[in-house]
Amino acid sequence: MKVAHPTSSPYHTSRNRWYPWAERMCEGERRAITNAQQRESFQLGGVVTMSFRVGVLALCLLPLEALSSEHPLLVGVRLAETQYRDWRYGHRTHRKQVNCVQFMVAVVENLLGRELNPEERSAIMISNVRRRHVARLVNRDDKRIRGIQTALVEMQKGEVIRPEDALPGDFVQFWKRYNGRWRGHASIIVDVIERNGLRCAVVFGAHSTLNGVGIGEYEVGLNDPDIKSYIVRFKK
């Protein structure tokens, strides 16, 4: 579902097939990307900055089996290019579809190295909330609509993060009102950009606007008064 204002910024390539770009980066930019004086010239379209590119470079250099205990963004990238490669957006897994919260469940299970129990899955997927109760619970910041933030904190595997402290790799569950109704989405933060007084996050996950998994076509105003954002940092 579309949950933030789209922009014209080139956050991803066609169908998010940016993995070949990552390989080219590994081959041709290893030396340049380590030069701090040249960092500003290595932005992707002036939007996706050094933090994400270093993450993708690390993905190229690490064996896949080593990523389960690493950065959540790297785990997400690995899943996008293996388990969920060529999957579409949706909730029917038997049809090779995955939605935003299902993808979050997969990332967390990889980080933990185990399957989540029904209560933990339900907390991330917010499946323990009836649709008619969503507006009331979002308006009062009920812990049940905080999704992955609540789940990780209650598992003692997460730290609540303020918008001003958000970093790449943090998880975010956010809600935005459209046509009088709250719409929610969950993602991993790729980068945080200061824009017109807002801390805007570029996010990675399963997006309906992409019809698959990748970098979203929009920015999320983490401190936007019109958006409810719940950020959490995974901890071992």
PDB file of C-alpha atoms in Angstrom:
ATOM      1  CA  MET A   1       0.000   0.000   0.000  1.00  0.00           C
ATOM      2  CA  LYS A   2       1.175   3.540  -0.651  1.00  0.00           C
ATOM      3  CA  VAL A   3       1.936   5.103   2.702  1.00  0.00           C
ATOM      4  CA  ALA A   4       3.968   8.229   1.955  1.00  0.00           C
ATOM      5  CA  HIS A   5       4.203  10.861  -0.707  1.00  0.00           C
ATOM      6  CA  PRO A   6       6.113   9.508  -3.718  1.00  0.00           C
ATOM      7  CA  THR A   7       9.016  11.478  -5.108  1.00  0.00           C
ATOM      8  CA  SER A   8      10.883  11.459  -8.379  1.00  0.00           C
ATOM      9  CA  SER A   9      14.132  10.405  -6.717  1.00  0.00           C
ATOM     10  CA  PRO A  10      15.760   7.316  -8.284  1.00  0.00           C
ATOM     11  CA  TYR A  11      15.829   5.045  -5.247  1.00  0.00           C
ATOM     12  CA  HIS A  12      15.932   1.872  -7.323  1.00  0.00           C
ATOM     13  CA  THR A  13      16.472   0.590 -10.808  1.00  0.00           C
ATOM     14  CA  SER A  14      13.804  -1.069 -12.935  1.00  0.00           C
ATOM     15  CA  ARG A  15      12.111  -3.889 -10.945  1.00  0.00           C
ATOM     16  CA  ASN A  16      14.743  -3.260  -8.275  1.00  0.00           C
ATOM     17  CA  ARG A  17      17.316  -5.377 -10.040  1.00  0.00           C
ATOM     18  CA  TRP A  18      20.132  -3.450  -8.380  1.00  0.00           C
ATOM     19  CA  TYR A  19      22.172  -6.540  -7.447  1.00  0.00           C
ATOM     20  CA  PRO A  20      24.203  -6.396 -10.721  1.00  0.00           C
ATOM     21  CA  TRP A  21      24.984  -2.803  -9.784  1.00  0.00           C
ATOM     22  CA  ALA A  22      26.244  -4.067  -6.420  1.00  0.00           C
ATOM     23  CA  GLU A  23      28.536  -6.509  -8.184  1.00  0.00           C
ATOM     24  CA  ARG A  24      29.917  -3.735 -10.404  1.00  0.00           C
ATOM     25  CA  MET A  25      30.451  -1.641  -7.320  1.00  0.00           C
ATOM     26  CA  CYS A  26      32.467  -4.423  -5.708  1.00  0.00           C
ATOM     27  CA  GLU A  27      34.618  -4.805  -8.789  1.00  0.00           C
ATOM     28  CA  GLY A  28      35.283  -1.198  -9.657  1.00  0.00           C
ATOM     29  CA  GLU A  29      34.803   0.966  -6.586  1.00  0.00           C
ATOM     30  CA  ARG A  30      36.462  -0.793  -3.643  1.00  0.00           C
ATOM     31  CA  ARG A  31      39.360   1.646  -3.559  1.00  0.00           C
ATOM     32  CA  ALA A  32      37.354   4.814  -4.225  1.00  0.00           C
ATOM     33  CA  ILE A  33      34.600   4.047  -1.740  1.00  0.00           C
ATOM     34  CA  THR A  34      37.108   3.898   1.119  1.00  0.00           C
ATOM     35  CA  ASN A  35      38.343   7.401   0.379  1.00  0.00           C
ATOM     36  CA  ALA A  36      36.464   9.651   2.793  1.00  0.00           C
ATOM     37  CA  GLN A  37      37.256  12.749   0.746  1.00  0.00           C
ATOM     38  CA  GLN A  38      35.309  11.361  -2.216  1.00  0.00           C
ATOM     39  CA  ARG A  39      32.221  10.113  -0.383  1.00  0.00           C
ATOM     40  CA  GLU A  40      29.952  12.870  -1.589  1.00  0.00           C
ATOM     41  CA  SER A  41      30.613  11.923  -5.220  1.00  0.00           C
ATOM     42  CA  PHE A  42      29.525   8.328  -4.740  1.00  0.00           C
ATOM     43  CA  GLN A  43      25.856   8.863  -3.974  1.00  0.00           C
ATOM     44  CA  LEU A  44      23.320   6.910  -5.997  1.00  0.00           C
ATOM     45  CA  GLY A  45      21.258   9.556  -7.731  1.00  0.00           C
ATOM     46  CA  GLY A  46      22.122  11.955  -4.905  1.00  0.00           C
ATOM     47  CA  VAL A  47      19.762  10.088  -2.594  1.00  0.00           C
ATOM     48  CA  VAL A  48      20.951   6.667  -1.445  1.00  0.00           C
ATOM     49  CA  THR A  49      24.111   7.599   0.407  1.00  0.00           C
ATOM     50  CA  MET A  50      27.291   6.011   1.670  1.00  0.00           C
ATOM     51  CA  SER A  51      25.750   4.006   4.484  1.00  0.00           C
ATOM     52  CA  PHE A  52      23.723   1.806   2.120  1.00  0.00           C
ATOM     53  CA  ARG A  53      26.513   1.447  -0.429  1.00  0.00           C
ATOM     54  CA  VAL A  54      28.904   0.262   2.264  1.00  0.00           C
ATOM     55  CA  GLY A  55      26.229  -2.218   3.327  1.00  0.00           C
ATOM     56  CA  VAL A  56      25.891  -3.614  -0.188  1.00  0.00           C
ATOM     57  CA  LEU A  57      29.666  -3.749  -0.540  1.00  0.00           C
ATOM     58  CA  ALA A  58      29.815  -5.786   2.648  1.00  0.00           C
ATOM     59  CA  LEU A  59      27.170  -8.088   1.209  1.00  0.00           C
ATOM     60  CA  CYS A  60      29.403  -8.716  -1.792  1.00  0.00           C
ATOM     61  CA  LEU A  61      32.367  -9.546   0.423  1.00  0.00           C
ATOM     62  CA  LEU A  62      30.675 -11.749   3.037  1.00  0.00           C
ATOM     63  CA  PRO A  63      29.606 -15.364   2.533  1.00  0.00           C
ATOM     64  CA  LEU A  64      25.834 -15.729   2.686  1.00  0.00           C
ATOM     65  CA  GLU A  65      25.977 -18.082   5.656  1.00  0.00           C
ATOM     66  CA  ALA A  66      27.739 -15.386   7.689  1.00  0.00           C
ATOM     67  CA  LEU A  67      24.962 -12.828   7.342  1.00  0.00           C
ATOM     68  CA  SER A  68      22.381 -14.243   9.764  1.00  0.00           C
ATOM     69  CA  SER A  69      24.114 -12.576  12.723  1.00  0.00           C
ATOM     70  CA  GLU A  70      24.963  -9.383  10.865  1.00  0.00           C
ATOM     71  CA  HIS A  71      23.300  -6.085  10.012  1.00  0.00           C
ATOM     72  CA  PRO A  72      19.496  -6.362   9.479  1.00  0.00           C
ATOM     73  CA  LEU A  73      19.798  -4.528   6.165  1.00  0.00           C
ATOM     74  CA  LEU A  74      22.276  -7.098   4.886  1.00  0.00           C
ATOM     75  CA  VAL A  75      19.980  -9.909   5.964  1.00  0.00           C
ATOM     76  CA  GLY A  76      17.127  -8.216   4.110  1.00  0.00           C
ATOM     77  CA  VAL A  77      19.229  -7.872   0.964  1.00  0.00           C
ATOM     78  CA  ARG A  78      20.249 -11.514   1.167  1.00  0.00           C
ATOM     79  CA  LEU A  79      16.634 -12.643   1.502  1.00  0.00           C
ATOM     80  CA  ALA A  80      15.581 -10.408  -1.393  1.00  0.00           C
ATOM     81  CA  GLU A  81      18.157 -12.024  -3.649  1.00  0.00           C
ATOM     82  CA  THR A  82      17.583 -15.621  -2.527  1.00  0.00           C
ATOM     83  CA  GLN A  83      14.343 -16.672  -0.857  1.00  0.00           C
ATOM     84  CA  TYR A  84      12.248 -13.802  -2.242  1.00  0.00           C
ATOM     85  CA  ARG A  85      13.898 -13.268  -5.580  1.00  0.00           C
ATOM     86  CA  ASP A  86      11.191 -12.613  -8.207  1.00  0.00           C
ATOM     87  CA  TRP A  87       8.395 -12.765  -5.616  1.00  0.00           C
ATOM     88  CA  ARG A  88       5.512 -10.297  -5.984  1.00  0.00           C
ATOM     89  CA  TYR A  89       3.817  -8.187  -3.345  1.00  0.00           C
ATOM     90  CA  GLY A  90       0.867  -9.851  -1.614  1.00  0.00           C
ATOM     91  CA  HIS A  91       0.005 -12.178   1.241  1.00  0.00           C
ATOM     92  CA  ARG A  92      -0.378 -15.511  -0.590  1.00  0.00           C
ATOM     93  CA  THR A  93       2.964 -17.224  -0.025  1.00  0.00           C
ATOM     94  CA  HIS A  94       1.876 -20.280  -2.040  1.00  0.00           C
ATOM     95  CA  ARG A  95       1.731 -17.923  -5.045  1.00  0.00           C
ATOM     96  CA  LYS A  96       5.199 -16.513  -4.316  1.00  0.00           C
ATOM     97  CA  GLN A  97       3.834 -13.349  -2.752  1.00  0.00           C
ATOM     98  CA  VAL A  98       5.132 -11.560   0.328  1.00  0.00           C
ATOM     99  CA  ASN A  99       3.854  -8.462   2.103  1.00  0.00           C
ATOM    100  CA  CYS A 100       5.702  -5.986   4.293  1.00  0.00           C
ATOM    101  CA  VAL A 101       5.165  -7.679   7.656  1.00  0.00           C
ATOM    102  CA  GLN A 102       5.776 -11.178   6.313  1.00  0.00           C
ATOM    103  CA  PHE A 103       9.141  -9.952   5.061  1.00  0.00           C
ATOM    104  CA  MET A 104       9.896  -8.458   8.480  1.00  0.00           C
ATOM    105  CA  VAL A 105       9.138 -11.826  10.068  1.00  0.00           C
ATOM    106  CA  ALA A 106      11.603 -13.515   7.705  1.00  0.00           C
ATOM    107  CA  VAL A 107      14.350 -10.987   8.495  1.00  0.00           C
ATOM    108  CA  VAL A 108      13.867 -11.326  12.252  1.00  0.00           C
ATOM    109  CA  GLU A 109      13.854 -15.128  12.074  1.00  0.00           C
ATOM    110  CA  ASN A 110      17.167 -14.993  10.204  1.00  0.00           C
ATOM    111  CA  LEU A 111      18.643 -12.620  12.756  1.00  0.00           C
ATOM    112  CA  LEU A 112      17.517 -14.834  15.639  1.00  0.00           C
ATOM    113  CA  GLY A 113      18.390 -18.097  13.926  1.00  0.00           C
ATOM    114  CA  ARG A 114      15.033 -19.615  14.850  1.00  0.00           C
ATOM    115  CA  GLU A 115      11.374 -19.572  13.906  1.00  0.00           C
ATOM    116  CA  LEU A 116       9.138 -17.132  15.739  1.00  0.00           C
ATOM    117  CA  ASN A 117       6.368 -18.493  17.903  1.00  0.00           C
ATOM    118  CA  PRO A 118       2.743 -17.606  17.065  1.00  0.00           C
ATOM    119  CA  GLU A 119       2.627 -14.721  19.547  1.00  0.00           C
ATOM    120  CA  GLU A 120       5.826 -13.157  18.220  1.00  0.00           C
ATOM    121  CA  ARG A 121       4.686 -13.486  14.604  1.00  0.00           C
ATOM    122  CA  SER A 122       1.317 -12.017  15.475  1.00  0.00           C
ATOM    123  CA  ALA A 123       2.949  -9.014  17.156  1.00  0.00           C
ATOM    124  CA  ILE A 124       5.060  -8.202  14.078  1.00  0.00           C
ATOM    125  CA  MET A 125       2.197  -8.791  11.654  1.00  0.00           C
ATOM    126  CA  ILE A 126      -0.300  -6.930  13.881  1.00  0.00           C
ATOM    127  CA  SER A 127      -2.698  -9.777  13.193  1.00  0.00           C
ATOM    128  CA  ASN A 128      -3.999  -9.607  16.755  1.00  0.00           C
ATOM    129  CA  VAL A 129      -5.870  -6.359  15.970  1.00  0.00           C
ATOM    130  CA  ARG A 130      -9.296  -6.233  14.350  1.00  0.00           C
ATOM    131  CA  ARG A 131      -9.601  -3.810  11.457  1.00  0.00           C
ATOM    132  CA  ARG A 132     -12.375  -1.841  13.118  1.00  0.00           C
ATOM    133  CA  HIS A 133     -10.087  -1.163  16.114  1.00  0.00           C
ATOM    134  CA  VAL A 134      -7.084   0.114  14.145  1.00  0.00           C
ATOM    135  CA  ALA A 135      -7.964   3.825  14.153  1.00  0.00           C
ATOM    136  CA  ARG A 136      -8.617   3.910  17.887  1.00  0.00           C
ATOM    137  CA  LEU A 137      -5.404   2.046  18.702  1.00  0.00           C
ATOM    138  CA  VAL A 138      -3.225   4.119  16.355  1.00  0.00           C
ATOM    139  CA  ASN A 139      -4.620   7.355  17.771  1.00  0.00           C
ATOM    140  CA  ARG A 140      -3.592   6.339  21.268  1.00  0.00           C
ATOM    141  CA  ASP A 141      -0.249   4.767  20.276  1.00  0.00           C
ATOM    142  CA  ASP A 142      -1.281   1.383  21.606  1.00  0.00           C
ATOM    143  CA  LYS A 143       1.617  -1.071  21.723  1.00  0.00           C
ATOM    144  CA  ARG A 144      -0.305  -3.551  19.571  1.00  0.00           C
ATOM    145  CA  ILE A 145      -0.065  -1.323  16.495  1.00  0.00           C
ATOM    146  CA  ARG A 146       3.662  -0.707  16.944  1.00  0.00           C
ATOM    147  CA  GLY A 147       4.328  -4.036  15.269  1.00  0.00           C
ATOM    148  CA  ILE A 148       7.967  -5.026  15.053  1.00  0.00           C
ATOM    149  CA  GLN A 149       8.943  -2.472  17.699  1.00  0.00           C
ATOM    150  CA  THR A 150       6.720  -4.112  20.295  1.00  0.00           C
ATOM    151  CA  ALA A 151       7.705  -7.622  19.209  1.00  0.00           C
ATOM    152  CA  LEU A 152      11.467  -7.081  19.493  1.00  0.00           C
ATOM    153  CA  VAL A 153      11.221  -5.153  22.753  1.00  0.00           C
ATOM    154  CA  GLU A 154       9.098  -7.857  24.361  1.00  0.00           C
ATOM    155  CA  MET A 155      11.565 -10.499  23.126  1.00  0.00           C
ATOM    156  CA  GLN A 156      14.333  -8.389  24.744  1.00  0.00           C
ATOM    157  CA  LYS A 157      15.912  -8.176  21.300  1.00  0.00           C
ATOM    158  CA  GLY A 158      15.132  -4.568  20.505  1.00  0.00           C
ATOM    159  CA  GLU A 159      15.766  -1.015  21.681  1.00  0.00           C
ATOM    160  CA  VAL A 160      13.232   1.744  21.065  1.00  0.00           C
ATOM    161  CA  ILE A 161      14.808   4.490  18.940  1.00  0.00           C
ATOM    162  CA  ARG A 162      13.760   8.127  18.596  1.00  0.00           C
ATOM    163  CA  PRO A 163      13.462   9.611  15.084  1.00  0.00           C
ATOM    164  CA  GLU A 164      16.489  11.842  15.661  1.00  0.00           C
ATOM    165  CA  ASP A 165      18.602   8.771  16.489  1.00  0.00           C
ATOM    166  CA  ALA A 166      17.459   6.507  13.641  1.00  0.00           C
ATOM    167  CA  LEU A 167      20.190   4.759  11.653  1.00  0.00           C
ATOM    168  CA  PRO A 168      20.402   2.436   8.642  1.00  0.00           C
ATOM    169  CA  GLY A 169      19.382  -1.054   9.712  1.00  0.00           C
ATOM    170  CA  ASP A 170      16.742   0.085  12.207  1.00  0.00           C
ATOM    171  CA  PHE A 171      13.261  -1.347  11.722  1.00  0.00           C
ATOM    172  CA  VAL A 172      10.262   0.948  11.450  1.00  0.00           C
ATOM    173  CA  GLN A 173       6.524   0.373  11.630  1.00  0.00           C
ATOM    174  CA  PHE A 174       4.683   3.485  10.527  1.00  0.00           C
ATOM    175  CA  TRP A 175       1.136   4.648   9.924  1.00  0.00           C
ATOM    176  CA  LYS A 176      -0.165   7.423   7.691  1.00  0.00           C
ATOM    177  CA  ARG A 177      -3.738   8.602   7.216  1.00  0.00           C
ATOM    178  CA  TYR A 178      -5.222   8.416   3.715  1.00  0.00           C
ATOM    179  CA  ASN A 179      -8.774   9.475   2.974  1.00  0.00           C
ATOM    180  CA  GLY A 180      -9.550   9.428   6.670  1.00  0.00           C
ATOM    181  CA  ARG A 181      -8.135   5.919   7.280  1.00  0.00           C
ATOM    182  CA  TRP A 182      -4.839   4.861   8.809  1.00  0.00           C
ATOM    183  CA  ARG A 183      -2.615   2.780   6.533  1.00  0.00           C
ATOM    184  CA  GLY A 184       0.393   0.946   7.944  1.00  0.00           C
ATOM    185  CA  HIS A 185       3.687  -0.309   6.571  1.00  0.00           C
ATOM    186  CA  ALA A 186       6.860  -1.935   7.951  1.00  0.00           C
ATOM    187  CA  SER A 187      10.391  -1.665   6.543  1.00  0.00           C
ATOM    188  CA  ILE A 188      14.110  -1.487   7.282  1.00  0.00           C
ATOM    189  CA  ILE A 189      15.730   1.935   7.161  1.00  0.00           C
ATOM    190  CA  VAL A 190      18.360   2.287   4.418  1.00  0.00           C
ATOM    191  CA  ASP A 191      19.280   5.923   4.981  1.00  0.00           C
ATOM    192  CA  VAL A 192      18.063   9.019   6.839  1.00  0.00           C
ATOM    193  CA  ILE A 193      18.060  12.403   5.109  1.00  0.00           C
ATOM    194  CA  GLU A 194      17.421  15.845   6.588  1.00  0.00           C
ATOM    195  CA  ARG A 195      14.824  17.518   4.373  1.00  0.00           C
ATOM    196  CA  ASN A 196      12.913  20.729   5.191  1.00  0.00           C
ATOM    197  CA  GLY A 197      13.183  20.127   8.914  1.00  0.00           C
ATOM    198  CA  LEU A 198      12.125  16.505   8.685  1.00  0.00           C
ATOM    199  CA  ARG A 199      14.195  13.378   9.169  1.00  0.00           C
ATOM    200  CA  CYS A 200      13.189  11.401   6.108  1.00  0.00           C
ATOM    201  CA  ALA A 201      13.982   7.707   5.828  1.00  0.00           C
ATOM    202  CA  VAL A 202      14.622   5.729   2.668  1.00  0.00           C
ATOM    203  CA  VAL A 203      13.301   2.245   3.404  1.00  0.00           C
ATOM    204  CA  PHE A 204      13.845  -1.315   2.204  1.00  0.00           C
ATOM    205  CA  GLY A 205      11.287  -4.101   2.320  1.00  0.00           C
ATOM    206  CA  ALA A 206       8.293  -5.521   0.512  1.00  0.00           C
ATOM    207  CA  HIS A 207       6.373  -2.690  -1.160  1.00  0.00           C
ATOM    208  CA  SER A 208       3.153  -2.729  -3.146  1.00  0.00           C
ATOM    209  CA  THR A 209       4.464   0.211  -5.194  1.00  0.00           C
ATOM    210  CA  LEU A 210       7.308  -2.016  -6.397  1.00  0.00           C
ATOM    211  CA  ASN A 211       5.216  -5.193  -6.518  1.00  0.00           C
ATOM    212  CA  GLY A 212       8.094  -6.898  -4.741  1.00  0.00           C
ATOM    213  CA  VAL A 213      11.024  -6.436  -2.398  1.00  0.00           C
ATOM    214  CA  GLY A 214      13.437  -3.534  -2.731  1.00  0.00           C
ATOM    215  CA  ILE A 215      14.077   0.109  -1.894  1.00  0.00           C
ATOM    216  CA  GLY A 216      10.840   2.091  -1.650  1.00  0.00           C
ATOM    217  CA  GLU A 217       9.928   4.856  -4.071  1.00  0.00           C
ATOM    218  CA  TYR A 218       9.194   7.295  -1.275  1.00  0.00           C
ATOM    219  CA  GLU A 219      10.654   8.853   1.864  1.00  0.00           C
ATOM    220  CA  VAL A 220       9.096   8.420   5.291  1.00  0.00           C
ATOM    221  CA  GLY A 221       9.072  11.488   7.525  1.00  0.00           C
ATOM    222  CA  LEU A 222      10.053   9.884  10.815  1.00  0.00           C
ATOM    223  CA  ASN A 223       9.229  13.041  12.759  1.00  0.00           C
ATOM    224  CA  ASP A 224       6.359  14.130  10.502  1.00  0.00           C
ATOM    225  CA  PRO A 225       3.389  15.015  12.761  1.00  0.00           C
ATOM    226  CA  ASP A 226       1.060  13.397  10.212  1.00  0.00           C
ATOM    227  CA  ILE A 227       2.861  10.040  10.434  1.00  0.00           C
ATOM    228  CA  LYS A 228       3.061   7.675  13.407  1.00  0.00           C
ATOM    229  CA  SER A 229       6.521   6.076  13.376  1.00  0.00           C
ATOM    230  CA  TYR A 230       7.739   3.345  15.713  1.00  0.00           C
ATOM    231  CA  ILE A 231      11.449   2.633  15.329  1.00  0.00           C
ATOM    232  CA  VAL A 232      13.393  -0.207  16.914  1.00  0.00           C
ATOM    233  CA  ARG A 233      17.039  -1.328  16.737  1.00  0.00           C
ATOM    234  CA  PHE A 234      17.790  -5.031  16.820  1.00  0.00           C
ATOM    235  CA  LYS A 235      20.144  -6.153  19.565  1.00  0.00           C
ATOM    236  CA  LYS A 236      21.630  -9.566  20.162  1.00  0.00           C
TER     237      LYS A 236
END
